[in-house]
Each structure stands twice: as structure tokens, then as C-alpha cells.
Short mmCIF file of C-alpha atoms and ligand atoms in Angstrom, two decimals:
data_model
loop_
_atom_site.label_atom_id
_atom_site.label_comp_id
_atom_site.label_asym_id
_atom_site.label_seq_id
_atom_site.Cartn_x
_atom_site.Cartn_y
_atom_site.Cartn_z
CA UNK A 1 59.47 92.11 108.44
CA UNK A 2 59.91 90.13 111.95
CA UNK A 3 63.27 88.66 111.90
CA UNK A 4 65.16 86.33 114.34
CA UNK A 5 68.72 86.78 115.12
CA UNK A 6 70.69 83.83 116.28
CA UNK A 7 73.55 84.76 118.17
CA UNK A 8 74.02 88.21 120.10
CA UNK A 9 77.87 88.95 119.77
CA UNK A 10 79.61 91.67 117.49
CA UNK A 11 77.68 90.42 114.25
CA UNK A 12 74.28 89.70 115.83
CA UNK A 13 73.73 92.83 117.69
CA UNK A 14 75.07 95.03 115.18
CA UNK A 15 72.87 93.18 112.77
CA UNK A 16 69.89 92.90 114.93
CA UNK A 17 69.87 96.78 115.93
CA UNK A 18 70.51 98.13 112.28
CA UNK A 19 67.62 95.88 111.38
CA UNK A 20 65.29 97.49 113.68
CA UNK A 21 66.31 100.89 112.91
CA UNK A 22 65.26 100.79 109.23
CA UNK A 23 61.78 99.61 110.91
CA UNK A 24 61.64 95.54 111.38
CA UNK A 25 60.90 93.43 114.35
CA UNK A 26 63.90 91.92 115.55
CA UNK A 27 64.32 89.49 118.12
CA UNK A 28 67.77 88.38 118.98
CA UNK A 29 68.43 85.30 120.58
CA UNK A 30 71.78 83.63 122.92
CA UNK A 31 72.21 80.96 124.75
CA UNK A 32 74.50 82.97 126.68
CA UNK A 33 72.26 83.93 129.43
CA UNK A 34 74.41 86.22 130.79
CA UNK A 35 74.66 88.45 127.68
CA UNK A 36 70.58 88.47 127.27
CA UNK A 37 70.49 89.47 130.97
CA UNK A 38 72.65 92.76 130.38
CA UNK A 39 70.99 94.26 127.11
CA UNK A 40 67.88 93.41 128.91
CA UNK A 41 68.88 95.47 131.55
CA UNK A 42 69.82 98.46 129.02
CA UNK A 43 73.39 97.60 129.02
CA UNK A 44 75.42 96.09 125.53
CA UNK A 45 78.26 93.60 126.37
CA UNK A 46 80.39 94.50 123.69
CA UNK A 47 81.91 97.66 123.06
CA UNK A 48 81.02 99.33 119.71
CA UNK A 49 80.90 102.83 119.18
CA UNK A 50 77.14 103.87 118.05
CA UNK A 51 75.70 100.88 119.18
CA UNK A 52 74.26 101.50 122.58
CA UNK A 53 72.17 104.44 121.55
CA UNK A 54 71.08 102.39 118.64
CA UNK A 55 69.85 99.64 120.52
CA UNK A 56 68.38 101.77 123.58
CA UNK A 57 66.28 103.48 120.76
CA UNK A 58 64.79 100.35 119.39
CA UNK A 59 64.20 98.78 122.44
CA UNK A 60 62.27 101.76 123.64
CA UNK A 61 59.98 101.26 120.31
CA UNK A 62 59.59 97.82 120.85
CA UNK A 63 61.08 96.75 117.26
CA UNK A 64 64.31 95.26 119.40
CA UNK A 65 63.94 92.44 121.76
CA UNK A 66 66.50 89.18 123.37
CA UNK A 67 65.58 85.90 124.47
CA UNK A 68 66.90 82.89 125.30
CA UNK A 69 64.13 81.25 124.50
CA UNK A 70 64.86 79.10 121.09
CA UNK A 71 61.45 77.75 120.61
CA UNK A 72 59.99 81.26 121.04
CA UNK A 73 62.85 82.67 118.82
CA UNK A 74 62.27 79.92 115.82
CA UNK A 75 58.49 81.05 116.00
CA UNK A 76 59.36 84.90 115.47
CA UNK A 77 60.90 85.47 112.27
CA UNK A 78 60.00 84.36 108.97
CA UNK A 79 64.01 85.02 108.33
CA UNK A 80 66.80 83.54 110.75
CA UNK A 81 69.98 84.84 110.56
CA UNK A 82 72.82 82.40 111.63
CA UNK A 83 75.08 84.97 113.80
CA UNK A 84 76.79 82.52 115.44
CA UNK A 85 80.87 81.90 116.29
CA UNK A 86 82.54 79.81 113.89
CA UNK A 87 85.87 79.54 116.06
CA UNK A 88 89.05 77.80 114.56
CA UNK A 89 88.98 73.95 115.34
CA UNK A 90 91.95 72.16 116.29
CA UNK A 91 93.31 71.74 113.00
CA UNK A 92 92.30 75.01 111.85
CA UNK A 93 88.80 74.20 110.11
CA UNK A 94 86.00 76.48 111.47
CA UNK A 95 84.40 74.75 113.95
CA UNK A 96 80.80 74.17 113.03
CA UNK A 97 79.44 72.90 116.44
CA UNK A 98 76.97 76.51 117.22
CA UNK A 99 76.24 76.75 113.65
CA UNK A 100 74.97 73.22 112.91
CA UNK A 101 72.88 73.52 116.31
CA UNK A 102 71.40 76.74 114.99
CA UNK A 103 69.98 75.11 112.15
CA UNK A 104 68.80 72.03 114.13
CA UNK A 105 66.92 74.09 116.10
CA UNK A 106 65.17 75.97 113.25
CA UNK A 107 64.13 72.41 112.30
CA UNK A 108 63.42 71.28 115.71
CA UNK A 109 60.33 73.88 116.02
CA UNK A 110 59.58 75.62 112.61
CA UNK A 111 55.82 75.62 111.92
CA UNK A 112 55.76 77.76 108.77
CA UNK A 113 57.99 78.63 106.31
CA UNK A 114 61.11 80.23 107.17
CA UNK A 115 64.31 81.75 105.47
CA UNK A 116 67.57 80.68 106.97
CA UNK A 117 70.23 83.22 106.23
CA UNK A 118 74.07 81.97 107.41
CA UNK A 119 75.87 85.37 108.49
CA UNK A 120 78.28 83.97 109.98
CA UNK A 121 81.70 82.72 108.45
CA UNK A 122 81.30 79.44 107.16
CA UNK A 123 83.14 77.05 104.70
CA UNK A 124 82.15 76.68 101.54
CA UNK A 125 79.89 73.70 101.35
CA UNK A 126 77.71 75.36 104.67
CA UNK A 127 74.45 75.97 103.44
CA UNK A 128 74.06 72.10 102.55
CA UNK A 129 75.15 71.02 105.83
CA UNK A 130 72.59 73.49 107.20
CA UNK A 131 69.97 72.37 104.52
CA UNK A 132 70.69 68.46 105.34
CA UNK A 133 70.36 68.96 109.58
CA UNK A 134 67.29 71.13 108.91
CA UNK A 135 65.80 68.72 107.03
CA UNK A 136 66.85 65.87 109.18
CA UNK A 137 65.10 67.56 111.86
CA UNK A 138 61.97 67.87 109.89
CA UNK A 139 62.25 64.21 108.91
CA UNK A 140 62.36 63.04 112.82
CA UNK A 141 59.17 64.81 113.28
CA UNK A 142 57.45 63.57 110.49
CA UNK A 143 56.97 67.13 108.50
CA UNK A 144 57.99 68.15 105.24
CA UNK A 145 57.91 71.90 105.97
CA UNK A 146 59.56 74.87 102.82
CA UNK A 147 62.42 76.28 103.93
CA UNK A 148 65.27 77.99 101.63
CA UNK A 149 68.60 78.63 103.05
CA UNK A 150 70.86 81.32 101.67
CA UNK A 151 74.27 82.62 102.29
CA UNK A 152 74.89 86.55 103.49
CA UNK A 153 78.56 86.91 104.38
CA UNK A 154 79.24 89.53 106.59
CA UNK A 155 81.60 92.60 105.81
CA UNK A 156 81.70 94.65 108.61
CA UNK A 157 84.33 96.13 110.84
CA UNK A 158 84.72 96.16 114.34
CA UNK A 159 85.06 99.57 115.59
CA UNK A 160 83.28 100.98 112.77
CA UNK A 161 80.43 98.12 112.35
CA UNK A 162 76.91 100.02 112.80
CA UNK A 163 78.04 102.36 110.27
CA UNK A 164 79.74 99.34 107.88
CA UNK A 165 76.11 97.77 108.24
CA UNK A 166 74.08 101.08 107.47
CA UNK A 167 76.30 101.70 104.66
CA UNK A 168 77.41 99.15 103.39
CA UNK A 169 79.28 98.81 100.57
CA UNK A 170 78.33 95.54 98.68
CA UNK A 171 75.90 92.76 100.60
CA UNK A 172 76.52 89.56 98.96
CA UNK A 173 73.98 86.77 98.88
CA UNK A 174 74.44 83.76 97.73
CA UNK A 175 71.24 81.47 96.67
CA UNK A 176 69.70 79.70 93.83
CA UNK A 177 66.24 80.66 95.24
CA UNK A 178 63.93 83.58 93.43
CA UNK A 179 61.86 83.39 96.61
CA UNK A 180 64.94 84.08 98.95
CA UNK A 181 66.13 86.90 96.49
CA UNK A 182 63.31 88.49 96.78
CA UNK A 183 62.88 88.31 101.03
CA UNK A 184 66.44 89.87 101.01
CA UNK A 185 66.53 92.47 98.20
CA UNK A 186 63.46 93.69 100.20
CA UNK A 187 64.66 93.61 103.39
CA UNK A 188 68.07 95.22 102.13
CA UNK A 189 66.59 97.69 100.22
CA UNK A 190 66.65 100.59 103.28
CA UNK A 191 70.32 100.06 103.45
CA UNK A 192 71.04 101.16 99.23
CA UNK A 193 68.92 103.47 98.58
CA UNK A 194 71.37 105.53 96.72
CA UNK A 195 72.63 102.79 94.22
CA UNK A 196 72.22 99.03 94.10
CA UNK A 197 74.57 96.66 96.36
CA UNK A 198 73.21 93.82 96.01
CA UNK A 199 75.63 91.10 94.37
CA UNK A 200 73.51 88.07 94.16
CA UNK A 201 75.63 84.64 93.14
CA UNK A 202 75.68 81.21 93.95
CA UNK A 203 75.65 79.75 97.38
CA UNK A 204 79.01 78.50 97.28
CA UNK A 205 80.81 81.26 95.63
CA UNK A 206 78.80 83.52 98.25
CA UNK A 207 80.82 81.56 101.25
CA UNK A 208 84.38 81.57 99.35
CA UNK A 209 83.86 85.13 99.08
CA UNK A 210 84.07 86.35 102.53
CA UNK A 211 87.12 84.16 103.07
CA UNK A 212 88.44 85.84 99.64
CA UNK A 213 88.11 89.16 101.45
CA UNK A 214 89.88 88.93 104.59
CA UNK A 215 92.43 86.25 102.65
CA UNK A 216 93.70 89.64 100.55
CA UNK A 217 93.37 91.92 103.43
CA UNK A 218 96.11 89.81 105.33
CA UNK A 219 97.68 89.41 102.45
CA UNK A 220 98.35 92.83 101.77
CA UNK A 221 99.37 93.54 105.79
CA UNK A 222 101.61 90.66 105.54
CA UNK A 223 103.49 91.50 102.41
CA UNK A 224 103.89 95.63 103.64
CA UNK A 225 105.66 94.20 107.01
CA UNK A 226 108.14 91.59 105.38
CA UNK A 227 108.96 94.00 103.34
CA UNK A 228 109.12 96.71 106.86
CA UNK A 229 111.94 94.46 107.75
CA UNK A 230 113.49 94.61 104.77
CA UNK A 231 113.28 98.46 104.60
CA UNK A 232 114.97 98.74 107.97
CA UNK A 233 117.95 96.58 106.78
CA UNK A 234 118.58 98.75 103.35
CA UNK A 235 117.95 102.12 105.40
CA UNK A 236 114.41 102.89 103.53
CA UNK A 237 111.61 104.20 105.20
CA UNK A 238 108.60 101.70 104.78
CA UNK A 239 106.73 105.21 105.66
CA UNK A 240 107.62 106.43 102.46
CA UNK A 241 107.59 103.57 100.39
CA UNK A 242 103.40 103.09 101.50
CA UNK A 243 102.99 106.45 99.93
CA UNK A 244 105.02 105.43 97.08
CA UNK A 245 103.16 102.66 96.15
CA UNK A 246 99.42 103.27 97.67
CA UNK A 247 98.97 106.35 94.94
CA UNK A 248 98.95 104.11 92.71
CA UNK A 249 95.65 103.34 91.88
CA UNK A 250 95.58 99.82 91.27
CA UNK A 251 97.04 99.28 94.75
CA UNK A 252 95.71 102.07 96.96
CA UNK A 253 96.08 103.54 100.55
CA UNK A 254 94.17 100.78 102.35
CA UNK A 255 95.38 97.78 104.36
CA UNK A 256 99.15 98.55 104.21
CA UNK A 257 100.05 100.35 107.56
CA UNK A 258 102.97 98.28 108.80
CA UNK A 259 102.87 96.66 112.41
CA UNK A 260 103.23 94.43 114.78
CA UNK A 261 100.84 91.60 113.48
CA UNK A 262 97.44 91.32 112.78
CA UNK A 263 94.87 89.73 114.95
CA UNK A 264 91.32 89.87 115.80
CA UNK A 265 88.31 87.34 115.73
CA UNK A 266 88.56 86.94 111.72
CA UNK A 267 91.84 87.73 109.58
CA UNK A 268 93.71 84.82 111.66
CA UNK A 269 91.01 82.27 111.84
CA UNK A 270 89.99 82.67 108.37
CA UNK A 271 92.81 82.54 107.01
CA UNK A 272 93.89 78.91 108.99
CA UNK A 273 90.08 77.68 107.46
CA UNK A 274 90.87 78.61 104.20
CA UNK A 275 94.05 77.27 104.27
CA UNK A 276 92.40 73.91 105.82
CA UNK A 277 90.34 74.00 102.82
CA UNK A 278 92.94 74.11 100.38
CA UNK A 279 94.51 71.36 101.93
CA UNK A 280 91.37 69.21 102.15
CA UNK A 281 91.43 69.74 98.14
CA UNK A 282 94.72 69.21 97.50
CA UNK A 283 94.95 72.96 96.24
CA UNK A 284 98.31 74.43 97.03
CA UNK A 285 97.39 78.05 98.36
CA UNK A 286 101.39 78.91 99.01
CA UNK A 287 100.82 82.74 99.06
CA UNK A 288 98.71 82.31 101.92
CA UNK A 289 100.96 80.26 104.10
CA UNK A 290 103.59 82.47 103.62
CA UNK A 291 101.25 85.78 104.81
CA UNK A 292 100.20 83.62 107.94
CA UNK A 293 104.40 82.61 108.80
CA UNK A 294 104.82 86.01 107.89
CA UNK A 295 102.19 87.24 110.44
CA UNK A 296 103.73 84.79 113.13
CA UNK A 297 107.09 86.29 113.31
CA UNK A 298 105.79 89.73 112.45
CA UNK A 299 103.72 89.88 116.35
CA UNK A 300 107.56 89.25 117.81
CA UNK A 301 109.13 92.17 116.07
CA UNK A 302 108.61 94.39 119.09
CA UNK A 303 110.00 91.74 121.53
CA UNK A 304 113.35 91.29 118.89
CA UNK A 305 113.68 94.99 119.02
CA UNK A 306 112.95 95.09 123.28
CA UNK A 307 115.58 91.84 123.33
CA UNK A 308 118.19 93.94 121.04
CA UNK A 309 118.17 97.08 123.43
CA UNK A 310 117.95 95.67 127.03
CA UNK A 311 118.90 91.56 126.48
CA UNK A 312 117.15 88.55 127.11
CA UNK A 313 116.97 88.70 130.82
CA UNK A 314 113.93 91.78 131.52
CA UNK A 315 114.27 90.75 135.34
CA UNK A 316 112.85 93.46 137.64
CA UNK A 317 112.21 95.77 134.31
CA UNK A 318 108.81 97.41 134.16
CA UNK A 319 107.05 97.83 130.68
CA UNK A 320 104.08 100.10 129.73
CA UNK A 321 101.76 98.67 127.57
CA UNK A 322 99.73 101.50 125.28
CA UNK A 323 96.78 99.37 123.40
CA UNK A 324 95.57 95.95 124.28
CA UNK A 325 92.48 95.56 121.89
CA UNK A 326 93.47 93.81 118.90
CA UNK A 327 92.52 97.40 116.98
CA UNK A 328 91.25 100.48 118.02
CA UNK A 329 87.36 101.44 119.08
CA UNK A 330 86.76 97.89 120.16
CA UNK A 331 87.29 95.73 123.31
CA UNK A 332 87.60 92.45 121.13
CA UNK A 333 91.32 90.80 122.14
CA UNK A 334 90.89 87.67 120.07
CA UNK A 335 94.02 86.86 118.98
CA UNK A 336 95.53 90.08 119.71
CA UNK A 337 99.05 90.70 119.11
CA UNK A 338 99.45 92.18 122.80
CA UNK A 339 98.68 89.21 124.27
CA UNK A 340 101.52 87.59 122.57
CA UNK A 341 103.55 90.51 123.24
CA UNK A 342 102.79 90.52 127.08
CA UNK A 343 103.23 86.98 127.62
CA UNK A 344 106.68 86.80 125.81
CA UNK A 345 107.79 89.74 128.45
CA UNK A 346 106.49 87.88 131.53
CA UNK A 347 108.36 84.73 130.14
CA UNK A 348 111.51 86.80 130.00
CA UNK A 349 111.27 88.32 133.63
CA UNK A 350 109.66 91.58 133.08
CA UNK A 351 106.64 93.22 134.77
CA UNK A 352 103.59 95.16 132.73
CA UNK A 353 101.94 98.03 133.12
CA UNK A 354 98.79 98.21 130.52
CA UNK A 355 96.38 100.91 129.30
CA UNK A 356 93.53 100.49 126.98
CA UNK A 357 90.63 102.29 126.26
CA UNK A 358 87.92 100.22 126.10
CA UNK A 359 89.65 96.55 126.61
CA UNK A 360 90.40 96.92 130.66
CA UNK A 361 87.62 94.88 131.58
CA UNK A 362 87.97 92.09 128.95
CA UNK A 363 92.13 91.73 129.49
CA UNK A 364 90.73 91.52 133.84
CA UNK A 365 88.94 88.84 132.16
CA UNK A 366 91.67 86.79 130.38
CA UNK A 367 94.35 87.48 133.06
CA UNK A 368 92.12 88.12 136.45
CA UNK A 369 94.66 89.57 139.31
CA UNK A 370 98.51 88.55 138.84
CA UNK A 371 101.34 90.33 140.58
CA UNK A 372 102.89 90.92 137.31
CA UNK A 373 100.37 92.96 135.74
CA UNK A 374 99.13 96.38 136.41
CA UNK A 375 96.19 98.03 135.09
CA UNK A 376 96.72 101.60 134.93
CA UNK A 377 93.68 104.26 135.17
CA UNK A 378 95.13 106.29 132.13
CA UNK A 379 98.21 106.25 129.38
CA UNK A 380 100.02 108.45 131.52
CA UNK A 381 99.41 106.47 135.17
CA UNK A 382 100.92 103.16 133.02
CA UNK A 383 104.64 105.14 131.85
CA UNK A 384 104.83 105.97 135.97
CA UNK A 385 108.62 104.29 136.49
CA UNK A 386 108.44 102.13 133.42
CA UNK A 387 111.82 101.42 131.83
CA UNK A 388 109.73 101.67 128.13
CA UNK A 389 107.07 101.91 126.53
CA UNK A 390 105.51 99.71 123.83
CA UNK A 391 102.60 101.10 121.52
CA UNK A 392 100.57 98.20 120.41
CA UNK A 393 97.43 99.69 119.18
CA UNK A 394 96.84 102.68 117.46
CA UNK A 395 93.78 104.42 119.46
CA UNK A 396 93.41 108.15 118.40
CA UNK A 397 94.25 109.27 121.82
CA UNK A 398 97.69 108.25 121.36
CA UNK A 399 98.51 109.90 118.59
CA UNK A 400 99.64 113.56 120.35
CA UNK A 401 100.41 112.74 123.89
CA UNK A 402 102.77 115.21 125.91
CA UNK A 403 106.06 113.63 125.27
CA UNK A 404 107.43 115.95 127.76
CA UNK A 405 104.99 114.41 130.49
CA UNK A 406 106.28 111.12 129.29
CA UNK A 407 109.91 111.62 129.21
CA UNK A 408 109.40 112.58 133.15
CA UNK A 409 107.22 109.56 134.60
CA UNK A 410 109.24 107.12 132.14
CA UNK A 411 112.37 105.49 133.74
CA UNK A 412 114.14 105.54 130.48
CA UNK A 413 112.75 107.49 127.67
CA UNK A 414 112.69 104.35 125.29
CA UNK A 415 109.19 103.93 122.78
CA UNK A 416 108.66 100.58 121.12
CA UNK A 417 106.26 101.24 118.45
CA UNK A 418 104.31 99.04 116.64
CA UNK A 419 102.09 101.16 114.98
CA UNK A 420 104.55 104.15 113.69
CA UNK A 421 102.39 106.90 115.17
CA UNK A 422 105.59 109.31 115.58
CA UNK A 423 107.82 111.14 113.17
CA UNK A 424 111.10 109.37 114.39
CA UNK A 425 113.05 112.67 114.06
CA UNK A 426 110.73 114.84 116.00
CA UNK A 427 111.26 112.06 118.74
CA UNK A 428 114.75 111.75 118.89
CA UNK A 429 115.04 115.71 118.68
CA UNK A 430 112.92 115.52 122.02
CA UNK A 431 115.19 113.06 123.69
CA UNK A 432 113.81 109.52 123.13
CA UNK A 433 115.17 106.48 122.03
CA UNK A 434 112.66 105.49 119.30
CA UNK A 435 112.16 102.66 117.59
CA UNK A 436 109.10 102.07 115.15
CA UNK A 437 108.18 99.45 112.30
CA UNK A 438 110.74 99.60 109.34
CA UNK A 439 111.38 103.54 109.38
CA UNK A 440 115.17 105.10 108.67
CA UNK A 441 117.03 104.65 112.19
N1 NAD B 501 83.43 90.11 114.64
C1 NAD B 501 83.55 90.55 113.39
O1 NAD B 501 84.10 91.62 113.13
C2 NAD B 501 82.98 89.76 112.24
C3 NAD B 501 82.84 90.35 110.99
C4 NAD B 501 82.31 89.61 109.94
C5 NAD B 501 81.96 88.27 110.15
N2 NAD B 501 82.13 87.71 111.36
C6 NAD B 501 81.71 86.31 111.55
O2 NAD B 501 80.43 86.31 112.19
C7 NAD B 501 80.34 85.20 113.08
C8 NAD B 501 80.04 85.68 114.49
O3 NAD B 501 81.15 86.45 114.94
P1 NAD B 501 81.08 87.34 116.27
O4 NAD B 501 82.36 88.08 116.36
O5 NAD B 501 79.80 88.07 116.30
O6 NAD B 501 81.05 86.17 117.38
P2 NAD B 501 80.72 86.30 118.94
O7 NAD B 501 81.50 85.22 119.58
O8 NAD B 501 80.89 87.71 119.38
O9 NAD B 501 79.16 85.95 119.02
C9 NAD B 501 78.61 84.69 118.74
C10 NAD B 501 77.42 84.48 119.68
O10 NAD B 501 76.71 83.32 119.28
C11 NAD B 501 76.17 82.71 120.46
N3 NAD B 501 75.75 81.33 120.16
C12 NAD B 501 76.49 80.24 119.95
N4 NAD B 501 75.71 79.18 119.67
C13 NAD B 501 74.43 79.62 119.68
C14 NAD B 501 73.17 79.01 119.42
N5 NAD B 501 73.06 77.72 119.07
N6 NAD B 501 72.05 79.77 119.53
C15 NAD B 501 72.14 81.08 119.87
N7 NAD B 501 73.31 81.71 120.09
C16 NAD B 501 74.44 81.00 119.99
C17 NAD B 501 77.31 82.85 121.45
O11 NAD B 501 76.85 82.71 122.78
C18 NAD B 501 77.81 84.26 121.14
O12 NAD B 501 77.17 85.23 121.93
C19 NAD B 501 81.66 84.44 112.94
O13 NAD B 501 81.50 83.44 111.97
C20 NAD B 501 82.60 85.50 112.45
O14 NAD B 501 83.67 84.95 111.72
C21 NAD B 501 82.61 88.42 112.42
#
């Protein structure tokens, strides 16, 4: 099938690559020149493990291409997927500025038939919208043109997202259009061949879905780290209570690691446009405002706990930084807890001293050079005369370090963590001062 991507970032290319693989034509188009320019050059601009090779291979077949050419890109695939960013509005709505223009264009310069497929996160209520400035397009140059436009919600995870997308484990599309069923059950069909995953429902209940999704997710990290806070106060382990609880299994392992917030480009948008939408229907949706207060206060736990030990003035204190990404194996920092984290320690006085790795080059780009942030070459180079150190996210390569190495280059052998990587005993039997999320002191 020839299929045009509309918008190149973590959904897009993921998308657009796995779509090649299985043996389509893909073109993928930006209108951020400067991201076409790099995978044209061979390069990705996002960091995603898998995906480089992935895309180098279908390049080199000629199933993969990028333009920034929307009239060309419109004229390429009988389906468009909307890929675009649907980033949180002032008042917390998703802003539907890229999306809306997506769909004009398809209208602006569709000849034939084509399938518009929104992948991105959208409201409830979407596909009309998309539908209506399609058609409006049409209208203005005097062509009545079939189109169908159906809703495909993506599911997959950063960090994990070319496998999420070649396996996944439901694809939801929402239509009232045989015709559009068909296109995708076809085009899906190399990524179930083992059982079927298709869950086909209406458009609307299609779009509330994916906000459904991340809505429980947050839920359930919200509810395990009120309830961290609590376990610290009664002298529980939260630790123990997750096992306690996750083997049962109508609640399960997943999604309740205690920490120090969540962030990322979806669980904290999503969950303000969902909330937007209750409130544009009058619909109380009080569990959810309580798990985004919740999340709030929870990214200032580690900052309480720095305040507690040293005070409230960190003048001429030094703090190393483990984790900047807003989770491991990706370089996204959208909303990431560290930020908040940092900037609360430079408001206080304090200096920083940051390791990541994969995020360097994307927290150079939020920050750029200051005086008050270093960025080390490796977790060990960032502990060199730091009075502490703060874990923030939990990369692999964190999990075992030499504590003895540590204890020597660290000022103070003090370890904020906010993503309870350590046994707290085995620490304190090596000499540190530890203090994780809701574990027994
Ligand atoms: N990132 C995730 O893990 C994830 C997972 C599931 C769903 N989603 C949803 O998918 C959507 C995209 O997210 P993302 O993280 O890939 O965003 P992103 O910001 O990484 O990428 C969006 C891209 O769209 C481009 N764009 C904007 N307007 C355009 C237009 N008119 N034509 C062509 N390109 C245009 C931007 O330049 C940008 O490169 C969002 O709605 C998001 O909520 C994201």
C-alpha cells in the first residue's frame, strides 16, 4: 500500500518505519525542515532504541522516504495518517492548530480518494472537525471528492515503541465505514498474524479510548505514591506493599512503581484534556483531579526530602543529577519531573551536576550554557565533589553502580532516590545516608 505520514516525531517515524518494514511505501512528511534534513542525511532526530537500523534498512529499499513537500505528500498515499502534536492549550484542551492544518491540506490537494487516519491524540469529537475542514476545503475548490476519515489511537511506548508497534497488543479503530475497515484490517494484518487485534468501534468511543488508557495509567501511579507517603509515615514499606497487592490478579504488577512524578509528552497532557472535557460537559471526573494534584506535589517529594536534610538555603551546595529523560531509553524531557526538580534547586541556591544517557543534547537544548549547570561525561564524572546525589530516572545502568566509587568522589555520601533502585539496608550497611520513595527508614 503507499501511505503518507504526516508528522515525523516519536509517533510518525516509528509508524512510518514499521510500515515499511512489513513491505509498504511510506512517505513521511514535516514541516520541520530541519528534522527531514537529518533522516535524509541517514541520521533519526529522536532517540529510540531499534529505530535507526529500522529506518536505514527501508530507506536503502526505497519503501521509506521524507519530504516537506505537502502537495507531493497528499498525492502519495491513498491513506494519511495524522501524526501530528496535539500539545496542551492554555486551558488544558489539546491544541488542535497542526492537526486541523493536516486535514486542510489533504483537502487543499487530494485528487483521488484518500483515507484519513487521526493517530494522533485527539478529543473526542476530532474526526468531524477533520471531516468538516476537509470538506470545506473541497467545497472552496469546487470538488466533491470520497474521502472517509477514521480514528487509530496510538498505544505505544517511548523507549520501547518499534517493538509496541510490531507487536502490538490491541490497534483500535474507530469508524462507521466498511470501506475504511477494510483499508486498515489489511494494512494491519502483518502486525497480528498470530491472533486478531483488531477492536473496531465507533469513531468517538475510538478517541475516548486512548485518553481512557493513559487516564488509568496515571491513575494507578498516582494512587501507589499518595499512598508512598503514607507508608513512610506508618513505617511500611510501599516496596512490599506493591508486591502485596500487584499478585493479585485483578490489579497486577504494572504501573505501580512509586516515584517522583510522572511526566512525559502524554500522561500529563492527556490527562489536563480529558479533564477539560469533563468540564466542558459538566461531568465531574473528581478521581482524576485528585491523580493530577496528586502528581503535582508528588515531583517535589525529592526537594521536601533534600529541604528536610540540608534546609532551605542550598547556597554553594553541588547536586548530581542521575536521569534527566522523563523515563528511561528515550531523550523525550516533556514535562519531565527533573526539570522541575532542577529548577526548584537553582531557585534555592544550589548548583547541578547532570548525567543522562541519551537526553544530554536535548537538556543543552532547553537550558543552553548556564554557570549553574554542569553536564557531566558519565554517572560517575557528575558525583565528582557533589554534596548528594538525586536519582531521577531509572536507566538500567544505574541499577549496580560501584557504591564504593561513589562514596569517594561524593562530598557527602547522601542518595535521594526517586525511583527506589537500592535495598535501603544494603545502603546504609555501606555507609550512605539513603533516602528512597516510601520505604522503612
Ligand atoms: N510520544 C508518544 O509516546 C505518543 C504515544 C501515543 C500517542 N502519541 C500522540 O501522538 C501525537 C504525536 O506525538 P509525538 O510525540 O510524535 O509528537 P512530536 O512533537 O514528536 O511530533 C509531531 C511532529 O508533527 C510535525 N507537524 C506539525 N504540524 C504539521 C503539519 N501540518 N504537517 C506535517 N507535520 C507537522 C511537527 O513538526 C513534529 O515533528 C500526539 O497527539 C501524541 O499525544 C504520542
Amino acid at each position: 500500500m503507499k501511505i503518507t505520514v504526516i508528522g515525523t516525531g516519536y509517533v510518525g517515524l516509528v509508524s512510518g518505519a514499521c510500515l515499511a518494514e512489513v513491505g509498504n511505501d511510506v512517505l513521511c512528511v514535516d514541516v520541520d525542515a530541519r528534522k527531514i534534513d537529518i533522516l535524509k542525511s541517514g541520521g533519526i532526530p529522536i532517540y529510540e532504541p531499534g529505530l535507526v537500523e529500522m529506518v536505514k534498512r527501508n530507506v536503502a529499499a526505497g519503501r521509506l522516504n521524507f519530504t516537506t513537500d505537502v502537495e507531493a505528500s497528499v498525492h502519495f498515499g491513498e491513506i494519511q495518517f495524522i501524526a501530528v502534536g496535539t500539545p496542551p492549550d492554555e486551558d488544558g484542551s489539546a491544541d488542535m492548530q497542526y492537526v486541523v492544518a493536516a486535514a486542510r491540506n489533504i483537502g487543499r490537494y487530494m485528487k483521488s480518494f484518500k483515507l484519513v487516519v487521526d493517530k494522533s491524540t485527539v478529543p473526542v469529537g476530532t474526526a468531524d472537525r477533520v471531516k468538516v475542514a476537509m470538506q470545506e476545503e473541497l467545497q472552496a475548490r469546487g470538488l466533491s471528492i470520497e474521502f472517509c476519515v477514521a480514528s487509530n489511537p496510538e498505544f505505544l511506548k517511548e523507549g520501547a515503541a518499534v517493538d509496541d508497534f510490531m507487536k502490538p497488543d490491541r490497534i483500535v479503530i474507530g469508524t462507521d465505514s466498511e470501506k475504511a475497515t477494510q483499508l486498515l484490517r489489511s494494512l494491519y494484518t502483518p502486525f497480528q498474524r498470530n491472533r486478531d487485534r483488531l477492536v473496531v468501534m465507533d469513531v468517538r468511543s475510538a478517541e475516548l479510548t486512548k485518553y481512557a488508557a493513559n487516564a488509568m495509567l496515571a491513575t494507578r501511579i498516582s494512587f501507589m505514591n499518595e499512598l508512598s507517603t503514607l507508608a513512610e509515615k506508618l513505617g511500611a514499606d510501599i516496596e512490599q506493599v506493591r508486591h502485596g497487592i500487584g499478585a493479585d490478579p485483578r490489579i497486577g504488577y504494572h504501573f505501580l512503581y512509586p516515584g517522583c512524578g510522572y511526566g512525559g509528552s502524554c500522561f500529563p497532557k492527556d490527562v489536563q484534556a480529558l479533564r477539560r472535557t469533563a468540564q466542558e460537559n459538566n461531568v465531574p471526573l473528581r478521581v482524576l483531579d485528585a491523580v493530577e494534584l496528586a502528581n503535582e506535589a508528588q515531583k517535589s517529594v525529592l526537594v521536601n526530602k533534600i529541604q528536610a536534610r540540608f534546609g532551605d538555603n542550598l547556597k554553594n551546595m553541588r547536586f548530581a543529577l542521575w536521569g534527566l529523560a522523563f523515563k528511561p531509553n528515550t531523550d523525550d524531557m516533556r514535562e519531565a519531573p527533573s526539570l522541575t526538580m532542577i529548577e526548584a534547586l537553582w531557585r534555592m541556591g544550589a548548583t547541578i551536576s547532570a548525567y543522562d544517557p541519551a537526553a544530554m543534547d536535548e537538556t543543552r537544548r532547553i537550558y543552553g550554557q548556564r554557570d549553574d549547570l554542569t553536564l557531566a561525561e558519565s554517572p560517575m564524572q557528575a558525583l565528582e565533589g557533589a554534596d548528594a546525589l538525586l536519582i531521577v530516572t531509572e536507566w538500567k545502568a544505574f541499577r549496580s553502580p560501584d557504591f564504593e566509587t561513589m562514596k569517594s568522589l561524593l562530598k557527602n555520601p547522601v542518595i535521594f532516590d526517586g525511583r527506589n533502585l537500592y535495598e535501603p539496608q544494603t545502603l546504609r550497611a555501606q555507609g550512605f545516608e539513603y533516602f528512597p520513595i516510601g520505604r522503612r527508614p
